[in-house]
Amino acid sequence: MHELHDERFTARGLRLWIMRDDLIHPELPGNKFRKLKYNLAAARDSGHRTLLTFGGAYSNHIRATAAAGALYGFATIGVIRGDELAGKPLNPSLAYAAERGMRLVFVDRAAYRRRAEPAFLDELRSQHGDFFAIPEGGSNPAAVRGCAELPAEIDVPYDLVAVPCGTGGTLAGIAAGLPAGKSAVGYAVLKGDFLARDVAELQRQTYGENRGDWRVDNSAHCGGYARTTHELRAFIADFDHRHDIALDEIYVGKMLHGLTRAAERGEFPPGTDIVAVKTG
Ligand SMILES: Cc1ncc(COP(=O)(O)O)c(C=O)c1O
């Protein structure tokens, strides 16, 4: 936990900490470690030796699953969106996954859309043998339970936890693990207003009910997933200059940009202590 002295917050009576969850493990940073923890335990306990998961060509989750397989003795299969990538040189993310032993299976977008269908998983089983399936982004009830352990590790006084939100599993878990009186906000990195529904659904699948005081802020996506703006780039460069912390443009940069703008808008009452989680 690092307290950041940033006048955009202090001038409004707010305190800001950054939780360096990205430092949990060099190959399984932040929410990757938390999401995989109980998935790997379930795979092991059910006697599986192979993990199969889904992602785009730049997916952090694909990288992390490949690394986890190499570290903990599972074979791994990555089903990658985009059959046009087959046979082409691998980008650095996929090259890393392949180096860690992941078998890469490229599928077209129509097939990829079927990624959650049991019939599609059966087809994949008939082609690749049995496996323990982990959904895209790693977000399932086991992941939510892993993320729910984060609030208990916060050892500063706080009111609000801020996280980036992609598939919603991280927010679903953190919110569920909050002590009474604290809340969480997720900054959506994708365009659209579906994330609150997805977070609620993940909590229901995990606990049979909704838990915690949380909301999704849909105003900080900068045009959509992996899209950027001059303003976001300038914010990230300035943040690095002020605090010596490099933020990525896809997740944590967008979250801190959204959080800072919200602070400047006066969205948080003076006296609010905020923990921003560096999830990767
Ligand atoms: C660094 C980082 N932060 C946040 C997220 C978003 O997490 P979630 O998909 O659980 O919303 C991701 C993607 O998994 C990520 O790689």
PDB file of C-alpha atoms and ligand atoms in Angstrom:
ATOM      1  CA  MET A   1       0.000   0.000   0.000  1.00  0.00           C
ATOM      2  CA  HIS A   2       1.445   3.380  -0.989  1.00  0.00           C
ATOM      3  CA  GLU A   3      -0.166   6.643  -0.075  1.00  0.00           C
ATOM      4  CA  LEU A   4      -0.040   9.008  -3.051  1.00  0.00           C
ATOM      5  CA  HIS A   5       0.220  12.712  -2.434  1.00  0.00           C
ATOM      6  CA  ASP A   6      -1.716  14.198  -5.310  1.00  0.00           C
ATOM      7  CA  GLU A   7      -3.290  17.618  -5.005  1.00  0.00           C
ATOM      8  CA  ARG A   8      -6.185  16.639  -7.244  1.00  0.00           C
ATOM      9  CA  PHE A   9      -7.273  14.505  -4.283  1.00  0.00           C
ATOM     10  CA  THR A  10      -5.806  16.254  -1.255  1.00  0.00           C
ATOM     11  CA  ALA A  11      -7.271  19.629  -2.283  1.00  0.00           C
ATOM     12  CA  ARG A  12     -10.715  18.027  -2.007  1.00  0.00           C
ATOM     13  CA  GLY A  13     -10.089  16.393   1.357  1.00  0.00           C
ATOM     14  CA  LEU A  14      -9.531  12.948  -0.156  1.00  0.00           C
ATOM     15  CA  ARG A  15      -6.741  10.481   0.629  1.00  0.00           C
ATOM     16  CA  LEU A  16      -5.548   8.105  -2.049  1.00  0.00           C
ATOM     17  CA  TRP A  17      -3.608   4.859  -1.654  1.00  0.00           C
ATOM     18  CA  ILE A  18      -2.477   2.578  -4.401  1.00  0.00           C
ATOM     19  CA  MET A  19      -2.495  -1.117  -3.632  1.00  0.00           C
ATOM     20  CA  ARG A  20       0.294  -2.740  -5.628  1.00  0.00           C
ATOM     21  CA  ASP A  21      -1.530  -6.007  -6.178  1.00  0.00           C
ATOM     22  CA  ASP A  22       0.456  -6.321  -9.405  1.00  0.00           C
ATOM     23  CA  LEU A  23       3.479  -7.243  -7.259  1.00  0.00           C
ATOM     24  CA  ILE A  24       1.885 -10.471  -5.949  1.00  0.00           C
ATOM     25  CA  HIS A  25       3.748 -12.598  -8.481  1.00  0.00           C
ATOM     26  CA  PRO A  26       5.868 -11.678 -11.511  1.00  0.00           C
ATOM     27  CA  GLU A  27       4.010 -13.980 -13.895  1.00  0.00           C
ATOM     28  CA  LEU A  28       0.590 -13.966 -12.202  1.00  0.00           C
ATOM     29  CA  PRO A  29       0.124 -10.319 -11.264  1.00  0.00           C
ATOM     30  CA  GLY A  30      -2.801  -8.938  -9.305  1.00  0.00           C
ATOM     31  CA  ASN A  31      -6.208 -10.167 -10.281  1.00  0.00           C
ATOM     32  CA  LYS A  32      -4.675 -12.937 -12.428  1.00  0.00           C
ATOM     33  CA  PHE A  33      -3.339 -14.663  -9.323  1.00  0.00           C
ATOM     34  CA  ARG A  34      -6.583 -14.133  -7.431  1.00  0.00           C
ATOM     35  CA  LYS A  35      -8.777 -15.403 -10.272  1.00  0.00           C
ATOM     36  CA  LEU A  36      -6.696 -18.479 -10.983  1.00  0.00           C
ATOM     37  CA  LYS A  37      -6.103 -19.539  -7.369  1.00  0.00           C
ATOM     38  CA  TYR A  38      -9.368 -21.453  -6.769  1.00  0.00           C
ATOM     39  CA  ASN A  39      -9.675 -22.456 -10.422  1.00  0.00           C
ATOM     40  CA  LEU A  40      -6.343 -24.265 -10.215  1.00  0.00           C
ATOM     41  CA  ALA A  41      -7.376 -25.883  -6.933  1.00  0.00           C
ATOM     42  CA  ALA A  42     -10.654 -27.063  -8.512  1.00  0.00           C
ATOM     43  CA  ALA A  43      -8.818 -28.394 -11.573  1.00  0.00           C
ATOM     44  CA  ARG A  44      -6.398 -30.313  -9.369  1.00  0.00           C
ATOM     45  CA  ASP A  45      -9.116 -31.618  -7.034  1.00  0.00           C
ATOM     46  CA  SER A  46     -11.167 -32.912  -9.968  1.00  0.00           C
ATOM     47  CA  GLY A  47      -8.134 -34.765 -11.349  1.00  0.00           C
ATOM     48  CA  HIS A  48      -7.662 -32.602 -14.452  1.00  0.00           C
ATOM     49  CA  ARG A  49      -4.227 -32.238 -15.992  1.00  0.00           C
ATOM     50  CA  THR A  50      -5.142 -29.739 -18.716  1.00  0.00           C
ATOM     51  CA  LEU A  51      -6.574 -26.221 -18.512  1.00  0.00           C
ATOM     52  CA  LEU A  52      -8.390 -24.691 -21.478  1.00  0.00           C
ATOM     53  CA  THR A  53      -9.355 -21.057 -21.686  1.00  0.00           C
ATOM     54  CA  PHE A  54     -10.310 -18.315 -24.132  1.00  0.00           C
ATOM     55  CA  GLY A  55      -9.006 -14.899 -25.068  1.00  0.00           C
ATOM     56  CA  GLY A  56      -8.043 -12.345 -27.665  1.00  0.00           C
ATOM     57  CA  ALA A  57      -4.552 -12.166 -29.120  1.00  0.00           C
ATOM     58  CA  TYR A  58      -3.401  -9.682 -26.450  1.00  0.00           C
ATOM     59  CA  SER A  59      -5.188 -11.223 -23.470  1.00  0.00           C
ATOM     60  CA  ASN A  60      -3.410 -10.940 -20.116  1.00  0.00           C
ATOM     61  CA  HIS A  61      -5.522 -13.860 -18.939  1.00  0.00           C
ATOM     62  CA  ILE A  62      -4.168 -16.112 -21.709  1.00  0.00           C
ATOM     63  CA  ARG A  63      -0.610 -15.203 -20.666  1.00  0.00           C
ATOM     64  CA  ALA A  64      -1.360 -15.831 -17.009  1.00  0.00           C
ATOM     65  CA  THR A  65      -3.036 -19.190 -17.646  1.00  0.00           C
ATOM     66  CA  ALA A  66      -0.049 -20.314 -19.704  1.00  0.00           C
ATOM     67  CA  ALA A  67       2.298 -19.219 -16.906  1.00  0.00           C
ATOM     68  CA  ALA A  68       0.179 -20.917 -14.231  1.00  0.00           C
ATOM     69  CA  GLY A  69       0.181 -24.160 -16.200  1.00  0.00           C
ATOM     70  CA  ALA A  70       3.971 -24.098 -16.454  1.00  0.00           C
ATOM     71  CA  LEU A  71       4.344 -23.223 -12.754  1.00  0.00           C
ATOM     72  CA  TYR A  72       1.857 -25.741 -11.360  1.00  0.00           C
ATOM     73  CA  GLY A  73       2.107 -28.660 -13.763  1.00  0.00           C
ATOM     74  CA  PHE A  74      -0.936 -28.364 -16.029  1.00  0.00           C
ATOM     75  CA  ALA A  75      -0.949 -28.601 -19.800  1.00  0.00           C
ATOM     76  CA  THR A  76      -2.697 -25.534 -21.226  1.00  0.00           C
ATOM     77  CA  ILE A  77      -4.762 -24.824 -24.320  1.00  0.00           C
ATOM     78  CA  GLY A  78      -5.616 -21.263 -25.354  1.00  0.00           C
ATOM     79  CA  VAL A  79      -8.570 -20.821 -27.717  1.00  0.00           C
ATOM     80  CA  ILE A  80      -7.766 -17.547 -29.452  1.00  0.00           C
ATOM     81  CA  ARG A  81     -10.242 -15.282 -31.247  1.00  0.00           C
ATOM     82  CA  GLY A  82      -9.265 -14.801 -34.910  1.00  0.00           C
ATOM     83  CA  ASP A  83      -8.553 -17.648 -37.336  1.00  0.00           C
ATOM     84  CA  GLU A  84      -6.659 -15.167 -39.536  1.00  0.00           C
ATOM     85  CA  LEU A  85      -3.844 -15.317 -36.946  1.00  0.00           C
ATOM     86  CA  ALA A  86      -3.167 -19.003 -37.620  1.00  0.00           C
ATOM     87  CA  GLY A  87       0.177 -19.592 -39.286  1.00  0.00           C
ATOM     88  CA  LYS A  88       1.302 -15.972 -38.799  1.00  0.00           C
ATOM     89  CA  PRO A  89       4.194 -14.911 -36.542  1.00  0.00           C
ATOM     90  CA  LEU A  90       2.990 -14.747 -32.941  1.00  0.00           C
ATOM     91  CA  ASN A  91       2.694 -11.388 -31.198  1.00  0.00           C
ATOM     92  CA  PRO A  92       4.679 -11.029 -27.931  1.00  0.00           C
ATOM     93  CA  SER A  93       1.713 -12.115 -25.735  1.00  0.00           C
ATOM     94  CA  LEU A  94       1.030 -15.266 -27.717  1.00  0.00           C
ATOM     95  CA  ALA A  95       4.751 -15.999 -28.105  1.00  0.00           C
ATOM     96  CA  TYR A  96       5.069 -15.822 -24.317  1.00  0.00           C
ATOM     97  CA  ALA A  97       2.098 -18.195 -23.907  1.00  0.00           C
ATOM     98  CA  ALA A  98       3.553 -20.621 -26.449  1.00  0.00           C
ATOM     99  CA  GLU A  99       6.945 -20.512 -24.692  1.00  0.00           C
ATOM    100  CA  ARG A 100       5.196 -21.509 -21.471  1.00  0.00           C
ATOM    101  CA  GLY A 101       3.874 -24.556 -23.322  1.00  0.00           C
ATOM    102  CA  MET A 102       0.364 -23.383 -24.215  1.00  0.00           C
ATOM    103  CA  ARG A 103      -1.180 -24.997 -27.285  1.00  0.00           C
ATOM    104  CA  LEU A 104      -2.817 -22.199 -29.268  1.00  0.00           C
ATOM    105  CA  VAL A 105      -6.030 -22.948 -31.151  1.00  0.00           C
ATOM    106  CA  PHE A 106      -7.203 -20.135 -33.431  1.00  0.00           C
ATOM    107  CA  VAL A 107     -10.939 -19.985 -34.128  1.00  0.00           C
ATOM    108  CA  ASP A 108     -13.052 -17.636 -36.228  1.00  0.00           C
ATOM    109  CA  ARG A 109     -15.262 -15.067 -34.597  1.00  0.00           C
ATOM    110  CA  ALA A 110     -18.461 -17.077 -35.081  1.00  0.00           C
ATOM    111  CA  ALA A 111     -16.946 -20.046 -33.245  1.00  0.00           C
ATOM    112  CA  TYR A 112     -15.482 -17.753 -30.573  1.00  0.00           C
ATOM    113  CA  ARG A 113     -18.941 -16.350 -29.819  1.00  0.00           C
ATOM    114  CA  ARG A 114     -19.954 -19.900 -28.822  1.00  0.00           C
ATOM    115  CA  ARG A 115     -17.231 -20.020 -26.148  1.00  0.00           C
ATOM    116  CA  ALA A 116     -19.652 -20.447 -23.247  1.00  0.00           C
ATOM    117  CA  GLU A 117     -21.864 -23.078 -24.964  1.00  0.00           C
ATOM    118  CA  PRO A 118     -21.592 -26.622 -23.564  1.00  0.00           C
ATOM    119  CA  ALA A 119     -21.887 -28.018 -27.126  1.00  0.00           C
ATOM    120  CA  PHE A 120     -18.822 -26.014 -28.197  1.00  0.00           C
ATOM    121  CA  LEU A 121     -16.868 -27.259 -25.169  1.00  0.00           C
ATOM    122  CA  ASP A 122     -17.878 -30.825 -26.135  1.00  0.00           C
ATOM    123  CA  GLU A 123     -16.539 -30.236 -29.658  1.00  0.00           C
ATOM    124  CA  LEU A 124     -13.286 -28.926 -28.177  1.00  0.00           C
ATOM    125  CA  ARG A 125     -13.084 -31.996 -25.907  1.00  0.00           C
ATOM    126  CA  SER A 126     -13.512 -34.336 -28.843  1.00  0.00           C
ATOM    127  CA  GLN A 127     -10.672 -32.518 -30.654  1.00  0.00           C
ATOM    128  CA  HIS A 128      -8.254 -31.930 -27.752  1.00  0.00           C
ATOM    129  CA  GLY A 129      -9.146 -34.431 -25.023  1.00  0.00           C
ATOM    130  CA  ASP A 130     -10.548 -33.655 -21.587  1.00  0.00           C
ATOM    131  CA  PHE A 131      -9.777 -30.350 -19.876  1.00  0.00           C
ATOM    132  CA  PHE A 132     -10.806 -28.047 -17.061  1.00  0.00           C
ATOM    133  CA  ALA A 133     -12.447 -25.044 -18.739  1.00  0.00           C
ATOM    134  CA  ILE A 134     -11.893 -21.505 -17.463  1.00  0.00           C
ATOM    135  CA  PRO A 135     -14.021 -18.807 -19.143  1.00  0.00           C
ATOM    136  CA  GLU A 136     -12.732 -15.758 -20.999  1.00  0.00           C
ATOM    137  CA  GLY A 137     -11.053 -13.292 -18.650  1.00  0.00           C
ATOM    138  CA  GLY A 138     -11.000 -16.030 -16.016  1.00  0.00           C
ATOM    139  CA  SER A 139     -14.211 -14.709 -14.491  1.00  0.00           C
ATOM    140  CA  ASN A 140     -16.299 -17.424 -12.863  1.00  0.00           C
ATOM    141  CA  PRO A 141     -17.401 -18.141  -9.276  1.00  0.00           C
ATOM    142  CA  ALA A 142     -13.983 -19.541  -8.324  1.00  0.00           C
ATOM    143  CA  ALA A 143     -12.400 -16.296  -9.556  1.00  0.00           C
ATOM    144  CA  VAL A 144     -14.935 -14.204  -7.664  1.00  0.00           C
ATOM    145  CA  ARG A 145     -14.101 -16.075  -4.457  1.00  0.00           C
ATOM    146  CA  GLY A 146     -10.397 -15.440  -5.037  1.00  0.00           C
ATOM    147  CA  CYS A 147     -10.936 -11.712  -5.590  1.00  0.00           C
ATOM    148  CA  ALA A 148     -13.156 -11.540  -2.503  1.00  0.00           C
ATOM    149  CA  GLU A 149     -10.005 -12.134  -0.407  1.00  0.00           C
ATOM    150  CA  LEU A 150      -8.494  -8.793  -1.395  1.00  0.00           C
ATOM    151  CA  PRO A 151     -10.288  -6.413   1.010  1.00  0.00           C
ATOM    152  CA  ALA A 152      -9.048  -8.323   4.075  1.00  0.00           C
ATOM    153  CA  GLU A 153      -5.486  -7.533   2.939  1.00  0.00           C
ATOM    154  CA  ILE A 154      -6.002  -3.755   2.962  1.00  0.00           C
ATOM    155  CA  ASP A 155      -4.218  -2.512   6.063  1.00  0.00           C
ATOM    156  CA  VAL A 156      -5.027   1.188   5.910  1.00  0.00           C
ATOM    157  CA  PRO A 157      -8.285   2.871   6.893  1.00  0.00           C
ATOM    158  CA  TYR A 158     -10.459   3.270   3.793  1.00  0.00           C
ATOM    159  CA  ASP A 159     -13.977   3.956   2.569  1.00  0.00           C
ATOM    160  CA  LEU A 160     -13.842   3.163  -1.131  1.00  0.00           C
ATOM    161  CA  VAL A 161     -11.983   0.655  -3.338  1.00  0.00           C
ATOM    162  CA  ALA A 162     -11.537   1.469  -7.033  1.00  0.00           C
ATOM    163  CA  VAL A 163     -10.736  -1.158  -9.682  1.00  0.00           C
ATOM    164  CA  PRO A 164     -10.739  -1.423 -13.467  1.00  0.00           C
ATOM    165  CA  CYS A 165     -13.614  -3.473 -14.832  1.00  0.00           C
ATOM    166  CA  GLY A 166     -13.389  -5.691 -17.940  1.00  0.00           C
ATOM    167  CA  THR A 167     -15.485  -8.808 -17.479  1.00  0.00           C
ATOM    168  CA  GLY A 168     -16.508  -7.800 -13.959  1.00  0.00           C
ATOM    169  CA  GLY A 169     -15.145 -10.717 -11.938  1.00  0.00           C
ATOM    170  CA  THR A 170     -12.659  -8.606 -10.021  1.00  0.00           C
ATOM    171  CA  LEU A 171     -15.261  -6.062  -8.945  1.00  0.00           C
ATOM    172  CA  ALA A 172     -17.822  -8.793  -8.174  1.00  0.00           C
ATOM    173  CA  GLY A 173     -15.376 -10.456  -5.792  1.00  0.00           C
ATOM    174  CA  ILE A 174     -13.883  -7.377  -4.163  1.00  0.00           C
ATOM    175  CA  ALA A 175     -17.361  -5.960  -3.531  1.00  0.00           C
ATOM    176  CA  ALA A 176     -18.485  -9.249  -2.000  1.00  0.00           C
ATOM    177  CA  GLY A 177     -15.469  -9.248   0.335  1.00  0.00           C
ATOM    178  CA  LEU A 178     -15.943  -5.707   1.662  1.00  0.00           C
ATOM    179  CA  PRO A 179     -16.582  -5.143   5.348  1.00  0.00           C
ATOM    180  CA  ALA A 180     -19.797  -3.279   6.205  1.00  0.00           C
ATOM    181  CA  GLY A 181     -19.654   0.464   5.568  1.00  0.00           C
ATOM    182  CA  LYS A 182     -17.154   0.298   2.681  1.00  0.00           C
ATOM    183  CA  SER A 183     -17.930   0.447  -1.013  1.00  0.00           C
ATOM    184  CA  ALA A 184     -16.344  -0.326  -4.368  1.00  0.00           C
ATOM    185  CA  VAL A 185     -16.422   1.340  -7.770  1.00  0.00           C
ATOM    186  CA  GLY A 186     -15.407  -0.344 -11.015  1.00  0.00           C
ATOM    187  CA  TYR A 187     -14.268   1.755 -13.986  1.00  0.00           C
ATOM    188  CA  ALA A 188     -15.485   0.053 -17.148  1.00  0.00           C
ATOM    189  CA  VAL A 189     -12.785  -0.227 -19.806  1.00  0.00           C
ATOM    190  CA  LEU A 190     -15.312  -1.292 -22.441  1.00  0.00           C
ATOM    191  CA  LYS A 191     -18.040   0.780 -24.001  1.00  0.00           C
ATOM    192  CA  GLY A 192     -21.620  -0.098 -23.125  1.00  0.00           C
ATOM    193  CA  ASP A 193     -23.707  -0.361 -20.013  1.00  0.00           C
ATOM    194  CA  PHE A 194     -23.766  -4.124 -19.567  1.00  0.00           C
ATOM    195  CA  LEU A 195     -21.123  -4.479 -16.870  1.00  0.00           C
ATOM    196  CA  ALA A 196     -23.294  -3.823 -13.825  1.00  0.00           C
ATOM    197  CA  ARG A 197     -25.574  -6.635 -15.009  1.00  0.00           C
ATOM    198  CA  ASP A 198     -22.590  -8.957 -15.539  1.00  0.00           C
ATOM    199  CA  VAL A 199     -21.135  -8.172 -12.103  1.00  0.00           C
ATOM    200  CA  ALA A 200     -24.513  -8.833 -10.455  1.00  0.00           C
ATOM    201  CA  GLU A 201     -24.886 -12.102 -12.371  1.00  0.00           C
ATOM    202  CA  LEU A 202     -21.394 -13.275 -11.338  1.00  0.00           C
ATOM    203  CA  GLN A 203     -22.241 -12.579  -7.699  1.00  0.00           C
ATOM    204  CA  ARG A 204     -25.517 -14.505  -8.012  1.00  0.00           C
ATOM    205  CA  GLN A 205     -23.713 -17.465  -9.597  1.00  0.00           C
ATOM    206  CA  THR A 206     -21.164 -17.389  -6.774  1.00  0.00           C
ATOM    207  CA  TYR A 207     -23.263 -16.668  -3.700  1.00  0.00           C
ATOM    208  CA  GLY A 208     -26.888 -17.035  -4.838  1.00  0.00           C
ATOM    209  CA  GLU A 209     -27.391 -13.319  -4.048  1.00  0.00           C
ATOM    210  CA  ASN A 210     -25.868  -9.881  -4.563  1.00  0.00           C
ATOM    211  CA  ARG A 211     -23.322  -8.700  -2.013  1.00  0.00           C
ATOM    212  CA  GLY A 212     -21.597  -5.483  -1.062  1.00  0.00           C
ATOM    213  CA  ASP A 213     -22.088  -1.846  -1.896  1.00  0.00           C
ATOM    214  CA  TRP A 214     -20.731  -1.321  -5.427  1.00  0.00           C
ATOM    215  CA  ARG A 215     -21.317   0.466  -8.707  1.00  0.00           C
ATOM    216  CA  VAL A 216     -19.876   0.634 -12.196  1.00  0.00           C
ATOM    217  CA  ASP A 217     -18.708   3.947 -13.690  1.00  0.00           C
ATOM    218  CA  ASN A 218     -19.211   3.803 -17.466  1.00  0.00           C
ATOM    219  CA  SER A 219     -17.686   7.192 -18.237  1.00  0.00           C
ATOM    220  CA  ALA A 220     -13.968   6.351 -18.443  1.00  0.00           C
ATOM    221  CA  HIS A 221     -13.608   3.837 -21.308  1.00  0.00           C
ATOM    222  CA  CYS A 222     -12.089   6.404 -23.736  1.00  0.00           C
ATOM    223  CA  GLY A 223     -14.009   5.003 -26.707  1.00  0.00           C
ATOM    224  CA  GLY A 224     -13.891   1.287 -25.955  1.00  0.00           C
ATOM    225  CA  TYR A 225     -11.633  -1.646 -25.164  1.00  0.00           C
ATOM    226  CA  ALA A 226      -7.951  -0.873 -25.864  1.00  0.00           C
ATOM    227  CA  ARG A 227      -8.942   2.512 -27.327  1.00  0.00           C
ATOM    228  CA  THR A 228      -7.032   5.499 -26.108  1.00  0.00           C
ATOM    229  CA  THR A 229      -7.157   9.283 -26.300  1.00  0.00           C
ATOM    230  CA  HIS A 230      -4.574  12.062 -26.111  1.00  0.00           C
ATOM    231  CA  GLU A 231      -6.022  12.958 -22.736  1.00  0.00           C
ATOM    232  CA  LEU A 232      -5.546   9.427 -21.377  1.00  0.00           C
ATOM    233  CA  ARG A 233      -1.976   9.251 -22.703  1.00  0.00           C
ATOM    234  CA  ALA A 234      -1.152  12.641 -21.194  1.00  0.00           C
ATOM    235  CA  PHE A 235      -2.720  11.592 -17.876  1.00  0.00           C
ATOM    236  CA  ILE A 236      -0.596   8.420 -17.756  1.00  0.00           C
ATOM    237  CA  ALA A 237       2.625  10.284 -18.602  1.00  0.00           C
ATOM    238  CA  ASP A 238       1.863  12.911 -15.964  1.00  0.00           C
ATOM    239  CA  PHE A 239       0.984  10.235 -13.376  1.00  0.00           C
ATOM    240  CA  ASP A 240       4.318   8.511 -13.983  1.00  0.00           C
ATOM    241  CA  HIS A 241       6.080  11.849 -13.618  1.00  0.00           C
ATOM    242  CA  ARG A 242       4.255  12.683 -10.366  1.00  0.00           C
ATOM    243  CA  HIS A 243       4.315   9.274  -8.686  1.00  0.00           C
ATOM    244  CA  ASP A 244       6.888   7.182 -10.548  1.00  0.00           C
ATOM    245  CA  ILE A 245       4.261   4.520 -11.277  1.00  0.00           C
ATOM    246  CA  ALA A 246       3.780   3.342 -14.860  1.00  0.00           C
ATOM    247  CA  LEU A 247       0.138   2.636 -15.692  1.00  0.00           C
ATOM    248  CA  ASP A 248      -1.116   0.597 -18.631  1.00  0.00           C
ATOM    249  CA  GLU A 249      -3.563   2.246 -21.038  1.00  0.00           C
ATOM    250  CA  ILE A 250      -6.016  -0.629 -21.142  1.00  0.00           C
ATOM    251  CA  TYR A 251      -6.964  -1.138 -17.502  1.00  0.00           C
ATOM    252  CA  VAL A 252      -5.283   0.655 -14.611  1.00  0.00           C
ATOM    253  CA  GLY A 253      -4.586   3.888 -16.525  1.00  0.00           C
ATOM    254  CA  LYS A 254      -8.254   4.198 -17.432  1.00  0.00           C
ATOM    255  CA  MET A 255      -9.315   3.489 -13.856  1.00  0.00           C
ATOM    256  CA  LEU A 256      -7.025   6.129 -12.342  1.00  0.00           C
ATOM    257  CA  HIS A 257      -7.953   8.615 -15.054  1.00  0.00           C
ATOM    258  CA  GLY A 258     -11.658   8.050 -14.340  1.00  0.00           C
ATOM    259  CA  LEU A 259     -11.100   8.184 -10.581  1.00  0.00           C
ATOM    260  CA  THR A 260      -9.092  11.424 -10.805  1.00  0.00           C
ATOM    261  CA  ARG A 261     -11.705  13.093 -12.998  1.00  0.00           C
ATOM    262  CA  ALA A 262     -14.421  11.973 -10.579  1.00  0.00           C
ATOM    263  CA  ALA A 263     -12.428  13.474  -7.678  1.00  0.00           C
ATOM    264  CA  GLU A 264     -12.040  16.722  -9.598  1.00  0.00           C
ATOM    265  CA  ARG A 265     -15.786  16.771 -10.321  1.00  0.00           C
ATOM    266  CA  GLY A 266     -16.379  16.605  -6.574  1.00  0.00           C
ATOM    267  CA  GLU A 267     -18.003  13.176  -6.774  1.00  0.00           C
ATOM    268  CA  PHE A 268     -16.533  11.951  -3.473  1.00  0.00           C
ATOM    269  CA  PRO A 269     -17.394  13.616  -0.161  1.00  0.00           C
ATOM    270  CA  PRO A 270     -14.419  15.265   1.620  1.00  0.00           C
ATOM    271  CA  GLY A 271     -12.916  12.824   4.094  1.00  0.00           C
ATOM    272  CA  THR A 272     -13.243   9.835   1.752  1.00  0.00           C
ATOM    273  CA  ASP A 273     -10.226   7.519   1.898  1.00  0.00           C
ATOM    274  CA  ILE A 274      -9.742   5.741  -1.431  1.00  0.00           C
ATOM    275  CA  VAL A 275      -7.745   2.618  -2.280  1.00  0.00           C
ATOM    276  CA  ALA A 276      -7.059   2.227  -6.007  1.00  0.00           C
ATOM    277  CA  VAL A 277      -6.035  -1.330  -6.849  1.00  0.00           C
ATOM    278  CA  LYS A 278      -3.269  -1.781  -9.412  1.00  0.00           C
ATOM    279  CA  THR A 279      -4.643  -5.050 -10.722  1.00  0.00           C
ATOM    280  CA  GLY A 280      -1.842  -5.733 -13.184  1.00  0.00           C
TER     281      GLY A 280
HETATM  282  C1  LIG B   1      -4.691  -5.575 -15.230  1.00  0.00           C
HETATM  283  C2  LIG B   1      -6.139  -5.898 -15.321  1.00  0.00           C
HETATM  284  N1  LIG B   1      -6.998  -5.211 -14.560  1.00  0.00           N
HETATM  285  C3  LIG B   1      -8.311  -5.438 -14.592  1.00  0.00           C
HETATM  286  C4  LIG B   1      -8.848  -6.413 -15.422  1.00  0.00           C
HETATM  287  C5  LIG B   1     -10.320  -6.572 -15.462  1.00  0.00           C
HETATM  288  O1  LIG B   1     -10.750  -7.580 -14.619  1.00  0.00           O
HETATM  289  P1  LIG B   1     -12.182  -8.199 -14.803  1.00  0.00           P
HETATM  290  O2  LIG B   1     -12.180  -8.862 -16.163  1.00  0.00           O
HETATM  291  O3  LIG B   1     -12.304  -9.167 -13.700  1.00  0.00           O
HETATM  292  O4  LIG B   1     -13.185  -7.108 -14.744  1.00  0.00           O
HETATM  293  C6  LIG B   1      -7.995  -7.183 -16.226  1.00  0.00           C
HETATM  294  C7  LIG B   1      -8.509  -8.258 -17.067  1.00  0.00           C
HETATM  295  O5  LIG B   1      -8.713  -9.338 -16.589  1.00  0.00           O
HETATM  296  C8  LIG B   1      -6.601  -6.920 -16.172  1.00  0.00           C
HETATM  297  O6  LIG B   1      -5.735  -7.608 -16.944  1.00  0.00           O
END
